Amino acid sequence: MRTCFDPEEAEEFEAAKDLLIRRCVTWAQEHGHPVDDLLLSAAVDARHESRDGRLAYWDGASIRFFLLRYVPYKVTAPREELDLAPATLRTYLRFLDVTGLRDPRGATPAEAEEIIDGTRAEYSAALDDPTLRGVATFWAHTALDQGVDLTVPGAFERFKRDLDAGRVPYDEQVLDQIMQNRFLYGGIEEERAFPQPPISLPPASELTEAAARSKTVQRLITLADWAGKDGRALTAAGNLRVADALEVSALLGTGEDGLRVRSATDLPQLNLLLAWAKKLRLTRTSKGRLFRVAKAAPLLRDPEALWRRAFEVLPELGRVVTVPVTTWRPEPILAEIFREILPDVLNSMYGLDDMPVVRLEETVWLACEEYFVLDQENERLRDLWRREVAQDLGRMFEVLSDLGAVELTRGPADPLYASDLDEVFSPEATERLRTALAEPDLPLIRLTPLGLRAVRDSLLTDGRDAPLLGELATAPPAELLGVLTQHYPPQDATTELQGWLARPGQNLETLLQAVRDCPFRTRVAAMLRVLAEALPGRRLLHDLRHDPVLGPAAWTLLIDDGEMDPGSLSEREHLLMGAENFLSMLELAGPEGLVEQLRGMGGGDAYGFVEAILASGHPDVVGLRELRELVAEPLRRTARHPLRLVPTRRPGDRGRRKKRKR
């Protein structure tokens, strides 16, 4: 049972969604919890359509988005049904929790329910506001208001004909506002982001010390203290006097105090620090003087908090980071798209070591060509622009290095960075890169631990999945294994699992019991696989051969790996393994898909196959019930002459089954 699918995996997602809804509705009815199929489907869709696509991950932002944006924008139903959305979401999150499907990195069950309760008034107000609807939802609600039963085939088409003929009244002002909102803010659709690799970070104390050592943090504190509460005089143009600019440059250690300049604006590093301090509200100008902001004192006493804030506002400082060259251009190219380029560059470095700077230069130039209409005919001018972008990018890296977000070194490039050039770049750029990457001493760049943490924080804020090794150390066993099976490469899964097992009270038996308790056969197989690969010796599956619950799954994996001979199974074990496979197929293909496959495999005897499976004694009670109700019954109703499989054992005929008429 996967809970994350790529956008291209439409069929796989729909099968998983049907399974989730079917199981959740049954569970809710058995336990007396309110549930609505339509709203449950919308909840699953909302997470699938999100930036990270994790169906079982729900935090405060995703809960509020679903209730306050997604449902009003996308879901069409009578008001009394829409009012059930908070209760249905609560039921769904409880179901994820009790079945072990919940992603433990989201809100806890208690936190989630508190958030849902806290949105009730806002949710009601959102439903009352028709301008929050999408265009399609607006027309669907208009049809409902006209008494159109949208469940009747052809009803909406007839409504559209009446609408085109001018026979349907509607609120033109609301529609105009909806169209304006879409033009100004876009819809609620989110583009799926690439999953990020797990990273590790040093202890928090080391990150705090690193922030205090940051050259930029120290300079910002020094600059604010130099300005002081009494302030420093400014020129009529609002700049520092040259003498004061050279004085503070010496204090800051920028190396600009020895320059002969006519204006303080000729000192680029000082200009950047002044702009940075102003953006952070460490300093302010008033009545011709530069002052330290009194309310900034707590931030100035906390280097780590100051570092975080300095990193957050850096994308807004593109004009002063990218020092303009002396050309006719009024603005450097990189400055105009700095807010977009800086996060993209940092994200591309995330989780990688020693990236060649020249590779990033070509990537950024490629982005510039997409953002701007450049003169394609003037090759000399384009080459000049490309070199200027590379120069400005180098300045950006120096600023990030002074901040302590990146580390600049030199050395040979990893062959990885030359392996996909033809797939990404033009022939001209590919040739440039091949030549450059062959050099033995290249400028290289990597994120520091401070930079890694900051980029990860921004990824999480953007709704992306960014695993951190160690964050699952206290996760419930089922939820731990569920995340490892889907979001961690084998080596990182081993690291995370060993860390989990190292904590008191957390052992292999608790993990195995979580697997036994899992009500989804495909998830059981994935959990066992990650355990078998992560534990030394890989004897786990062999040790589980005689486990009454996990045996069939272990046999299947061992046979798939070629470590077990199918002929070594008894008749009853063959039947149990067949049940394991049938129940897995039911989860993956859905009832209709399994019925079709069985008919193709067994023809008129398909019902007999299923009847034998139902009598196998497989421990998956929930799966067998679904198999009986959703697969066996349709097959029985269409069977020509129902048959029963009776296991028999004859000398020299292991594993064969004999058919007998009832």
XYZ file of C-alpha atoms in Angstrom:
662
model
C 0.000 0.000 0.000
C 1.900 2.989 -1.259
C 0.951 6.465 -0.156
C 2.974 8.466 -2.687
C 2.735 8.361 -6.485
C 4.317 10.311 -9.311
C 1.846 12.370 -11.392
C 2.407 9.957 -14.300
C 1.281 6.968 -12.215
C -2.398 7.718 -12.755
C -3.668 4.142 -12.748
C -1.618 3.142 -9.727
C -2.828 6.201 -7.813
C -6.478 5.595 -8.653
C -6.228 1.991 -7.446
C -4.617 3.120 -4.186
C -7.213 5.865 -3.739
C -10.071 3.416 -4.232
C -8.487 1.082 -1.681
C -8.005 3.881 0.856
C -11.562 5.126 0.470
C -13.046 1.628 0.561
C -11.160 0.627 3.690
C -11.683 3.972 5.427
C -15.442 3.997 4.794
C -15.783 0.428 6.095
C -13.706 1.232 9.185
C -15.658 4.428 9.848
C -18.995 2.639 9.617
C -17.805 -0.123 11.934
C -16.636 2.400 14.531
C -19.426 4.945 14.186
C -17.331 7.780 12.730
C -18.833 10.268 10.242
C -17.549 9.917 6.692
C -18.456 11.053 3.178
C -17.104 9.341 0.061
C -16.898 12.507 -2.038
C -15.048 14.517 0.596
C -12.783 11.595 1.396
C -11.873 11.365 -2.280
C -11.193 15.112 -2.310
C -8.843 14.771 0.683
C -6.814 12.090 -1.086
C -6.751 14.131 -4.312
C -5.665 17.273 -2.478
C -2.549 15.598 -1.142
C -1.791 13.818 -4.433
C -1.958 17.153 -6.269
C 0.297 18.889 -3.730
C 3.976 19.815 -4.042
C 5.147 16.608 -2.359
C 2.291 14.214 -3.219
C 2.371 12.378 0.125
C -1.156 11.094 0.740
C -0.551 10.291 4.407
C 1.322 13.496 5.334
C -0.877 16.104 6.966
C 0.455 19.140 8.808
C -1.223 22.388 9.810
C -0.662 23.995 6.403
C -2.114 21.061 4.434
C -5.123 20.738 6.750
C -5.938 24.429 6.427
C -5.338 24.365 2.664
C -7.734 21.461 2.184
C -10.542 22.962 4.245
C -10.171 26.649 3.406
C -8.988 26.521 -0.207
C -9.362 23.103 -1.833
C -12.920 22.223 -0.837
C -14.409 25.664 -1.614
C -12.474 25.844 -4.897
C -12.945 22.328 -6.256
C -15.724 20.370 -4.564
C -19.329 20.625 -5.747
C -22.003 19.251 -3.426
C -25.038 20.457 -1.464
C -24.129 22.646 1.508
C -25.182 20.052 4.069
C -22.695 17.611 2.522
C -19.867 20.145 2.356
C -20.402 20.870 6.046
C -19.161 17.330 6.731
C -15.632 18.045 5.455
C -13.997 18.739 8.873
C -15.541 15.611 10.399
C -14.633 13.502 7.365
C -11.044 14.733 7.461
C -10.860 13.896 11.162
C -12.107 10.377 10.420
C -9.589 9.948 7.600
C -6.665 11.057 9.768
C -7.771 8.694 12.534
C -7.894 5.878 9.974
C -4.362 6.671 8.807
C -3.236 6.571 12.413
C -4.820 3.255 13.433
C -3.654 1.494 10.261
C -0.057 2.724 10.572
C -0.234 4.671 7.317
C 0.277 8.117 8.879
C 3.480 9.944 7.996
C 4.966 10.704 11.439
C 6.652 13.854 10.188
C 3.276 15.599 9.987
C 1.008 16.734 12.792
C 0.262 14.273 15.582
C -3.345 13.046 15.763
C -4.040 15.373 18.695
C -2.461 18.354 16.910
C -4.391 17.596 13.721
C -7.736 17.456 15.509
C -6.999 20.726 17.298
C -6.184 22.378 13.952
C -9.390 21.020 12.395
C -11.455 22.306 15.314
C -9.746 25.688 15.029
C -10.771 26.102 11.384
C -14.500 25.473 11.807
C -15.552 29.138 11.766
C -13.163 29.947 8.900
C -14.368 26.930 6.957
C -17.980 27.983 7.245
C -17.054 31.500 6.108
C -15.109 30.063 3.150
C -18.157 28.079 2.022
C -20.248 31.237 2.317
C -17.895 33.136 -0.014
C -18.695 32.168 -3.638
C -15.681 34.121 -4.938
C -13.398 31.407 -3.509
C -14.764 28.894 -6.001
C -13.043 27.843 -9.181
C -14.713 28.582 -12.508
C -15.893 24.993 -12.977
C -17.173 24.863 -9.400
C -19.024 28.151 -9.867
C -20.983 26.762 -12.821
C -21.604 23.446 -11.085
C -23.015 25.246 -8.031
C -25.091 27.426 -10.319
C -26.552 24.255 -11.799
C -27.306 22.909 -8.321
C -29.002 26.172 -7.392
C -31.213 25.729 -10.464
C -32.268 22.310 -9.217
C -30.138 20.339 -11.697
C -29.330 16.832 -10.493
C -25.711 16.491 -11.602
C -25.768 12.733 -10.993
C -28.219 12.230 -13.868
C -26.425 11.446 -17.155
C -26.645 14.353 -19.576
C -28.054 16.768 -16.979
C -25.062 19.107 -17.019
C -24.954 19.132 -20.826
C -28.618 20.231 -20.888
C -27.793 22.889 -18.310
C -24.991 24.192 -20.560
C -27.368 24.428 -23.501
C -29.813 26.446 -21.389
C -26.947 28.622 -20.200
C -25.751 29.307 -23.748
C -29.324 30.188 -24.703
C -29.484 32.772 -21.892
C -32.144 30.905 -19.894
C -30.018 30.499 -16.728
C -29.585 33.432 -14.313
C -26.232 33.721 -12.545
C -24.265 36.254 -10.502
C -22.071 38.090 -12.992
C -20.243 40.054 -10.279
C -19.186 36.860 -8.515
C -17.989 35.344 -11.783
C -16.027 38.509 -12.606
C -14.345 38.367 -9.186
C -13.492 34.678 -9.662
C -11.924 35.425 -13.038
C -10.007 38.367 -11.585
C -8.715 36.235 -8.693
C -7.513 33.608 -11.131
C -5.785 36.228 -13.287
C -4.066 37.861 -10.295
C -3.260 34.843 -8.121
C -3.671 31.798 -10.363
C -5.548 28.696 -9.322
C -4.767 26.412 -6.422
C -2.867 23.876 -8.523
C 0.654 23.063 -7.325
C 3.505 21.770 -9.455
C 4.976 18.523 -8.144
C 8.511 18.988 -6.869
C 11.328 16.486 -7.067
C 11.840 14.519 -3.836
C 15.016 15.419 -1.971
C 17.571 12.922 -0.622
C 17.862 12.467 3.155
C 20.584 14.577 4.734
C 22.356 14.561 8.069
C 23.130 17.584 10.216
C 25.535 18.083 13.131
C 24.208 18.724 16.651
C 22.333 21.969 17.193
C 25.123 23.339 19.397
C 27.592 23.101 16.507
C 25.220 24.972 14.203
C 24.809 27.698 16.818
C 28.582 28.087 17.074
C 28.916 28.170 13.283
C 26.342 30.959 13.038
C 28.257 33.010 15.602
C 31.448 32.571 13.536
C 29.758 33.801 10.353
C 31.725 36.709 8.886
C 28.533 38.385 7.701
C 26.783 38.024 11.063
C 29.755 39.562 12.846
C 29.857 42.418 10.329
C 26.143 43.148 10.662
C 26.457 43.319 14.447
C 29.507 45.572 14.153
C 27.740 47.830 11.641
C 24.673 48.234 13.851
C 26.831 48.989 16.903
C 28.863 51.505 14.899
C 25.710 53.341 13.842
C 24.649 53.392 17.500
C 21.711 55.061 19.128
C 23.082 58.548 18.354
C 23.449 57.774 14.643
C 25.900 58.738 11.917
C 25.516 61.694 9.601
C 24.477 61.143 5.976
C 25.047 63.256 2.912
C 22.244 65.105 1.179
C 21.949 62.080 -1.169
C 21.366 59.804 1.827
C 24.783 58.107 1.763
C 27.485 57.821 4.398
C 30.208 60.428 4.207
C 33.349 59.052 2.553
C 35.424 59.344 5.736
C 32.797 57.472 7.765
C 32.422 54.841 5.034
C 36.177 54.149 5.047
C 36.210 54.095 8.858
C 33.444 51.514 9.164
C 34.927 49.491 6.280
C 38.097 49.126 8.309
C 36.058 47.989 11.324
C 34.168 45.477 9.181
C 37.299 44.068 7.578
C 35.958 44.232 4.031
C 39.297 45.376 2.603
C 37.696 48.462 1.068
C 39.114 50.995 3.533
C 42.253 51.450 1.426
C 40.371 52.364 -1.733
C 40.331 55.924 -3.114
C 36.679 56.654 -3.844
C 34.592 59.741 -4.479
C 31.443 58.375 -2.856
C 30.475 55.730 -0.297
C 28.433 54.109 -3.053
C 31.711 53.072 -4.701
C 32.261 50.493 -1.902
C 30.169 47.474 -3.012
C 30.665 45.304 0.088
C 29.745 48.129 2.407
C 26.701 48.945 0.268
C 25.575 45.330 0.541
C 25.955 45.284 4.325
C 24.110 48.588 4.661
C 21.247 47.288 2.500
C 21.221 43.995 4.412
C 21.109 45.732 7.786
C 18.269 47.963 6.606
C 16.301 44.979 5.252
C 16.778 43.209 8.591
C 15.691 46.392 10.414
C 18.928 46.533 12.331
C 19.439 50.126 11.163
C 17.233 52.944 9.926
C 17.646 56.426 8.523
C 15.934 59.454 9.969
C 16.549 63.185 9.662
C 19.757 62.744 7.726
C 21.335 60.176 10.074
C 21.854 56.397 10.182
C 20.691 54.851 13.500
C 20.711 51.438 15.121
C 17.122 50.248 15.651
C 16.492 49.850 19.373
C 14.036 46.967 18.894
C 16.731 45.023 17.042
C 18.671 44.423 20.262
C 17.318 40.864 20.861
C 18.201 39.854 17.304
C 21.697 41.333 17.611
C 22.234 39.303 20.808
C 21.226 36.059 19.047
C 23.698 35.294 16.221
C 21.831 32.146 15.151
C 18.511 33.957 14.804
C 20.291 36.795 12.985
C 21.875 34.273 10.605
C 18.511 32.733 9.797
C 16.930 36.105 9.105
C 19.903 37.233 7.001
C 19.560 34.096 4.885
C 15.783 34.561 4.502
C 16.021 38.136 3.188
C 19.025 37.588 0.903
C 16.873 36.874 -2.202
C 15.528 40.431 -1.909
C 19.006 41.963 -2.253
C 19.789 40.983 -5.822
C 20.499 44.529 -6.984
C 23.331 45.033 -4.481
C 24.619 41.438 -4.526
C 25.127 41.380 -8.300
C 27.544 44.258 -8.644
C 26.735 45.996 -11.961
C 29.466 46.108 -14.568
C 30.106 49.216 -16.626
C 27.932 48.662 -19.697
C 24.976 50.355 -21.289
C 22.629 47.979 -19.463
C 20.675 49.704 -16.657
C 20.339 46.465 -14.674
C 22.389 43.234 -14.637
C 20.453 40.278 -16.008
C 20.934 38.214 -12.857
C 19.656 41.046 -10.649
C 16.265 40.997 -12.362
C 15.680 37.303 -11.621
C 17.780 37.004 -8.453
C 14.755 36.243 -6.263
C 13.978 33.165 -8.393
C 17.539 32.098 -9.258
C 19.053 32.059 -5.751
C 16.626 29.452 -4.308
C 16.909 27.340 -7.479
C 20.704 27.305 -7.282
C 20.698 26.406 -3.586
C 18.104 23.679 -4.142
C 20.203 22.181 -6.941
C 23.169 21.941 -4.544
C 21.108 20.310 -1.791
C 22.352 16.881 -0.820
C 25.339 17.021 -3.208
C 29.047 17.432 -2.525
C 31.516 19.663 -4.355
C 29.511 20.811 -7.341
C 31.569 22.442 -10.140
C 30.808 26.155 -10.287
C 31.031 26.068 -14.087
C 28.119 23.609 -14.195
C 25.978 26.029 -12.176
C 27.043 28.890 -14.449
C 25.694 27.061 -17.495
C 22.491 26.099 -15.683
C 21.860 29.685 -14.604
C 22.596 30.978 -18.116
C 20.086 28.467 -19.469
C 17.506 29.901 -17.060
C 18.351 33.445 -18.162
C 17.714 32.486 -21.777
C 14.272 31.232 -20.746
C 13.438 34.371 -18.760
C 14.586 36.943 -21.317
C 14.256 37.484 -25.048
C 17.895 37.729 -26.057
C 19.366 38.619 -29.409
C 20.062 35.172 -30.878
C 21.825 36.581 -33.923
C 24.523 38.580 -32.157
C 26.745 35.787 -30.850
C 29.344 38.199 -29.512
C 26.761 40.107 -27.447
C 25.235 36.905 -26.090
C 28.680 35.683 -25.081
C 29.269 38.977 -23.244
C 25.982 38.619 -21.362
C 26.805 35.019 -20.463
C 30.175 36.026 -19.032
C 28.587 38.855 -17.046
C 26.000 36.467 -15.600
C 28.829 34.129 -14.581
C 30.652 37.052 -12.958
C 27.550 38.109 -11.016
C 26.953 34.495 -10.001
C 30.497 34.358 -8.648
C 29.774 37.435 -6.552
C 26.636 35.716 -5.227
C 28.717 32.713 -4.171
C 31.213 34.968 -2.393
C 28.365 36.582 -0.460
C 26.993 33.157 0.484
C 30.489 32.087 1.537
C 30.903 35.125 3.809
C 27.523 34.325 5.321
C 28.647 30.757 5.956
C 26.025 29.110 3.772
C 28.446 27.628 1.218
C 32.056 26.471 1.132
C 34.228 27.272 -1.880
C 37.120 24.921 -2.716
C 39.084 23.758 -5.741
C 39.742 20.343 -7.267
C 38.675 17.921 -10.001
C 34.985 17.494 -10.890
C 33.146 14.291 -10.090
C 32.416 12.407 -13.373
C 28.725 12.529 -12.384
C 28.533 16.134 -13.537
C 29.608 15.264 -17.081
C 27.310 12.235 -17.491
C 24.120 13.997 -18.625
C 25.344 17.038 -20.551
C 23.728 16.050 -23.865
C 20.345 15.624 -22.146
C 20.369 19.054 -20.489
C 22.358 21.540 -22.533
C 22.703 22.699 -26.127
C 25.575 21.286 -28.208
C 27.468 24.547 -27.787
C 27.083 24.558 -23.984
C 27.848 20.830 -23.818
C 31.130 21.353 -25.607
C 32.067 24.226 -23.275
C 31.259 22.130 -20.219
C 33.097 19.045 -21.399
C 36.234 21.104 -21.897
C 35.852 22.909 -18.556
C 35.014 19.814 -16.509
C 38.141 18.059 -17.774
C 40.341 20.576 -15.946
C 42.049 19.134 -12.838
C 41.669 22.210 -10.621
C 38.153 23.651 -10.841
C 36.272 25.973 -8.492
C 33.892 23.761 -6.487
C 31.052 24.649 -4.157
C 28.987 22.837 -1.529
C 26.455 23.800 1.106
C 27.761 24.028 4.669
C 25.734 22.437 7.477
C 24.233 25.875 8.152
C 23.354 26.196 4.490
C 21.898 22.684 4.406
C 19.653 23.402 7.352
C 18.510 26.708 5.912
C 17.722 25.247 2.489
C 15.890 22.349 4.127
C 13.797 24.796 6.142
C 12.858 26.643 2.956
C 11.982 23.358 1.217
C 9.718 22.368 4.092
C 8.074 25.792 4.055
C 7.438 25.266 0.340
C 5.641 22.018 1.143
C 8.386 19.721 -0.131
C 9.637 16.461 1.303
C 13.152 16.881 2.722
C 14.039 13.919 4.984
C 16.517 14.384 7.817
C 18.431 11.411 9.156
C 17.483 10.945 12.794
C 14.083 12.645 12.622
C 12.324 9.260 12.795
C 14.231 8.123 15.890
C 11.089 8.004 18.041
C 8.491 7.339 15.328
C 5.986 4.505 15.862
C 7.321 1.287 14.277
C 4.724 1.005 11.487
C 5.080 4.658 10.532
C 8.880 4.421 10.605
C 8.881 1.481 8.205
C 6.256 3.103 5.990
C 8.418 6.189 5.455
C 11.594 4.161 4.911
C 9.957 2.008 2.232
C 8.953 4.993 0.111
C 11.226 7.938 0.822
C 14.662 6.603 1.837
C 17.327 4.984 -0.381
C 18.581 1.648 1.020
C 21.751 3.019 2.605
C 19.911 5.880 4.327
C 17.125 3.511 5.392
C 19.732 1.327 7.076
C 21.204 4.331 8.892
C 17.800 5.512 10.084
C 16.728 2.024 11.145
C 19.921 1.382 13.104
C 19.457 4.709 14.875
C 15.894 3.752 15.756
C 16.968 0.351 17.108
C 19.688 1.974 19.231
C 17.103 3.684 21.457
C 15.946 1.908 24.648
C 12.763 -0.113 24.267
C 12.879 -0.115 20.484
C 13.797 -3.509 19.044
C 13.303 -5.810 16.085
C 10.358 -7.629 17.617
C 8.342 -4.399 17.908
C 9.052 -3.727 14.233
C 7.971 -7.235 13.245
C 4.798 -6.924 15.278
C 4.007 -3.693 13.425
C 4.408 -5.588 10.155
C 2.119 -8.357 11.433
C -0.497 -5.775 12.366
C -0.392 -4.060 8.966
C -3.701 -4.614 7.093
C -2.189 -4.127 3.616
C -0.324 -6.991 1.966
C 1.709 -4.858 -0.432
C 2.860 -2.724 2.484
C 3.768 -5.830 4.479
C 6.026 -6.950 1.608
C 7.674 -3.520 1.373
C 8.239 -3.382 5.139
C 9.818 -6.827 5.204
C 11.993 -5.915 2.252
C 13.402 -2.813 3.928
C 14.028 -4.753 7.153
C 15.748 -7.593 5.322
C 18.024 -5.207 3.417
C 18.861 -3.093 6.453
C 19.705 -5.810 8.973
C 23.111 -7.532 8.862
C 23.292 -11.068 7.534
C 19.963 -10.863 5.668
C 18.689 -13.990 7.460
C 15.486 -12.301 8.548
C 13.278 -13.677 5.767
C 14.547 -17.206 6.342
C 13.874 -16.840 10.073
C 10.287 -15.799 9.284
C 9.495 -18.799 7.098
C 7.459 -20.402 9.877
C 5.876 -17.218 11.213
C 2.079 -17.825 11.173
C 1.349 -14.295 9.951
C 4.411 -13.237 7.975
C 5.351 -16.597 6.497
C 3.485 -16.210 3.165
C 5.023 -12.780 2.555
C 8.493 -14.065 3.464
C 8.144 -17.039 1.081
C 7.111 -14.729 -1.751
C 10.127 -12.455 -1.244
C 12.546 -15.348 -0.915
C 11.260 -16.981 -4.086
C 11.420 -13.655 -5.945
C 15.061 -13.306 -4.844
C 15.881 -16.835 -5.956
C 16.761 -17.846 -2.378
C 14.010 -20.411 -2.015
C 12.711 -23.257 -4.152
C 8.911 -23.121 -4.633
C 8.936 -26.894 -4.611
C 9.938 -26.889 -0.961
C 6.494 -25.581 0.045
C 3.750 -27.893 1.226
C 0.274 -27.900 -0.363
C -1.064 -25.702 2.383
C 1.890 -23.304 2.067
C 1.342 -23.094 -1.681
C -2.249 -22.140 -1.034
C -1.253 -19.530 1.567
C 1.310 -18.012 -0.795
C -1.319 -17.948 -3.516
C -3.608 -16.090 -1.134
C -0.809 -13.624 -0.411
C -0.411 -12.924 -4.115
C -4.169 -12.694 -4.779
C -4.671 -10.262 -1.905
C -1.759 -8.147 -3.145
C -3.282 -8.105 -6.626
C -6.593 -7.002 -5.107
C -4.859 -3.992 -3.547
C -2.914 -3.092 -6.678
C -5.514 -3.719 -9.394
C -8.773 -3.222 -7.471
C -11.714 -5.653 -7.469
C -12.616 -5.147 -11.121
C -9.026 -5.565 -12.235
C -8.586 -8.742 -10.213
C -11.851 -10.217 -11.519
C -10.671 -9.556 -15.058
C -7.273 -11.124 -14.387
C -8.839 -14.195 -12.771
C -11.198 -14.732 -15.653
C -8.267 -14.489 -18.022
C -6.287 -16.993 -15.946
C -8.992 -19.472 -15.047
C -11.930 -18.875 -17.343
C -14.988 -20.595 -15.943
C -12.910 -22.055 -13.099
C -11.973 -18.599 -11.739
C -14.504 -18.844 -8.927
C -12.974 -22.136 -7.865
C -9.582 -20.502 -7.550
C -10.972 -17.770 -5.311
C -12.988 -20.238 -3.226
C -9.800 -22.133 -2.457
C -8.063 -18.923 -1.464
C -10.915 -18.018 0.868
C -10.500 -21.396 2.579
C -6.716 -21.080 2.858
C -6.629 -19.764 6.406
C -4.605 -16.690 5.425
C -4.372 -14.295 8.424
C -5.521 -11.182 6.482
C -9.139 -11.120 7.650
C -9.924 -7.731 6.107
C -8.450 -8.684 2.746
C -10.280 -12.005 2.653
C -13.558 -10.283 3.415
C -13.020 -7.921 0.504
C -12.005 -10.834 -1.692
C -15.229 -12.647 -0.802
C -17.564 -9.669 -1.258
C -15.946 -7.848 -4.173
C -14.340 -10.645 -6.189
C -15.788 -14.057 -5.297
C -19.423 -12.975 -5.458
C -19.198 -11.432 -8.966
C -17.355 -14.536 -10.149
C -19.881 -16.866 -8.527
C -22.802 -15.112 -10.200
C -21.226 -15.591 -13.629
C -19.601 -19.009 -13.136
C -20.851 -21.757 -15.481
C -20.276 -24.550 -12.984
C -18.636 -23.491 -9.728
C -15.717 -25.744 -8.788
C -13.826 -26.249 -5.598
C -10.093 -26.830 -5.290
C -9.293 -29.656 -2.886
C -5.617 -29.938 -2.006
C -4.287 -33.490 -2.402
C -0.877 -35.003 -1.911
C 0.449 -37.823 -4.045
C 3.937 -39.315 -4.054
C 6.160 -37.514 -6.521
C 3.519 -34.859 -7.263
C 4.360 -31.986 -4.896
C 2.440 -28.769 -5.233
C -0.231 -30.104 -7.643
C -3.931 -29.635 -7.005
C -6.740 -31.911 -8.177
C -10.135 -30.513 -9.252
C -13.227 -32.313 -8.088
C -16.841 -31.544 -8.778
C -18.996 -30.545 -5.867
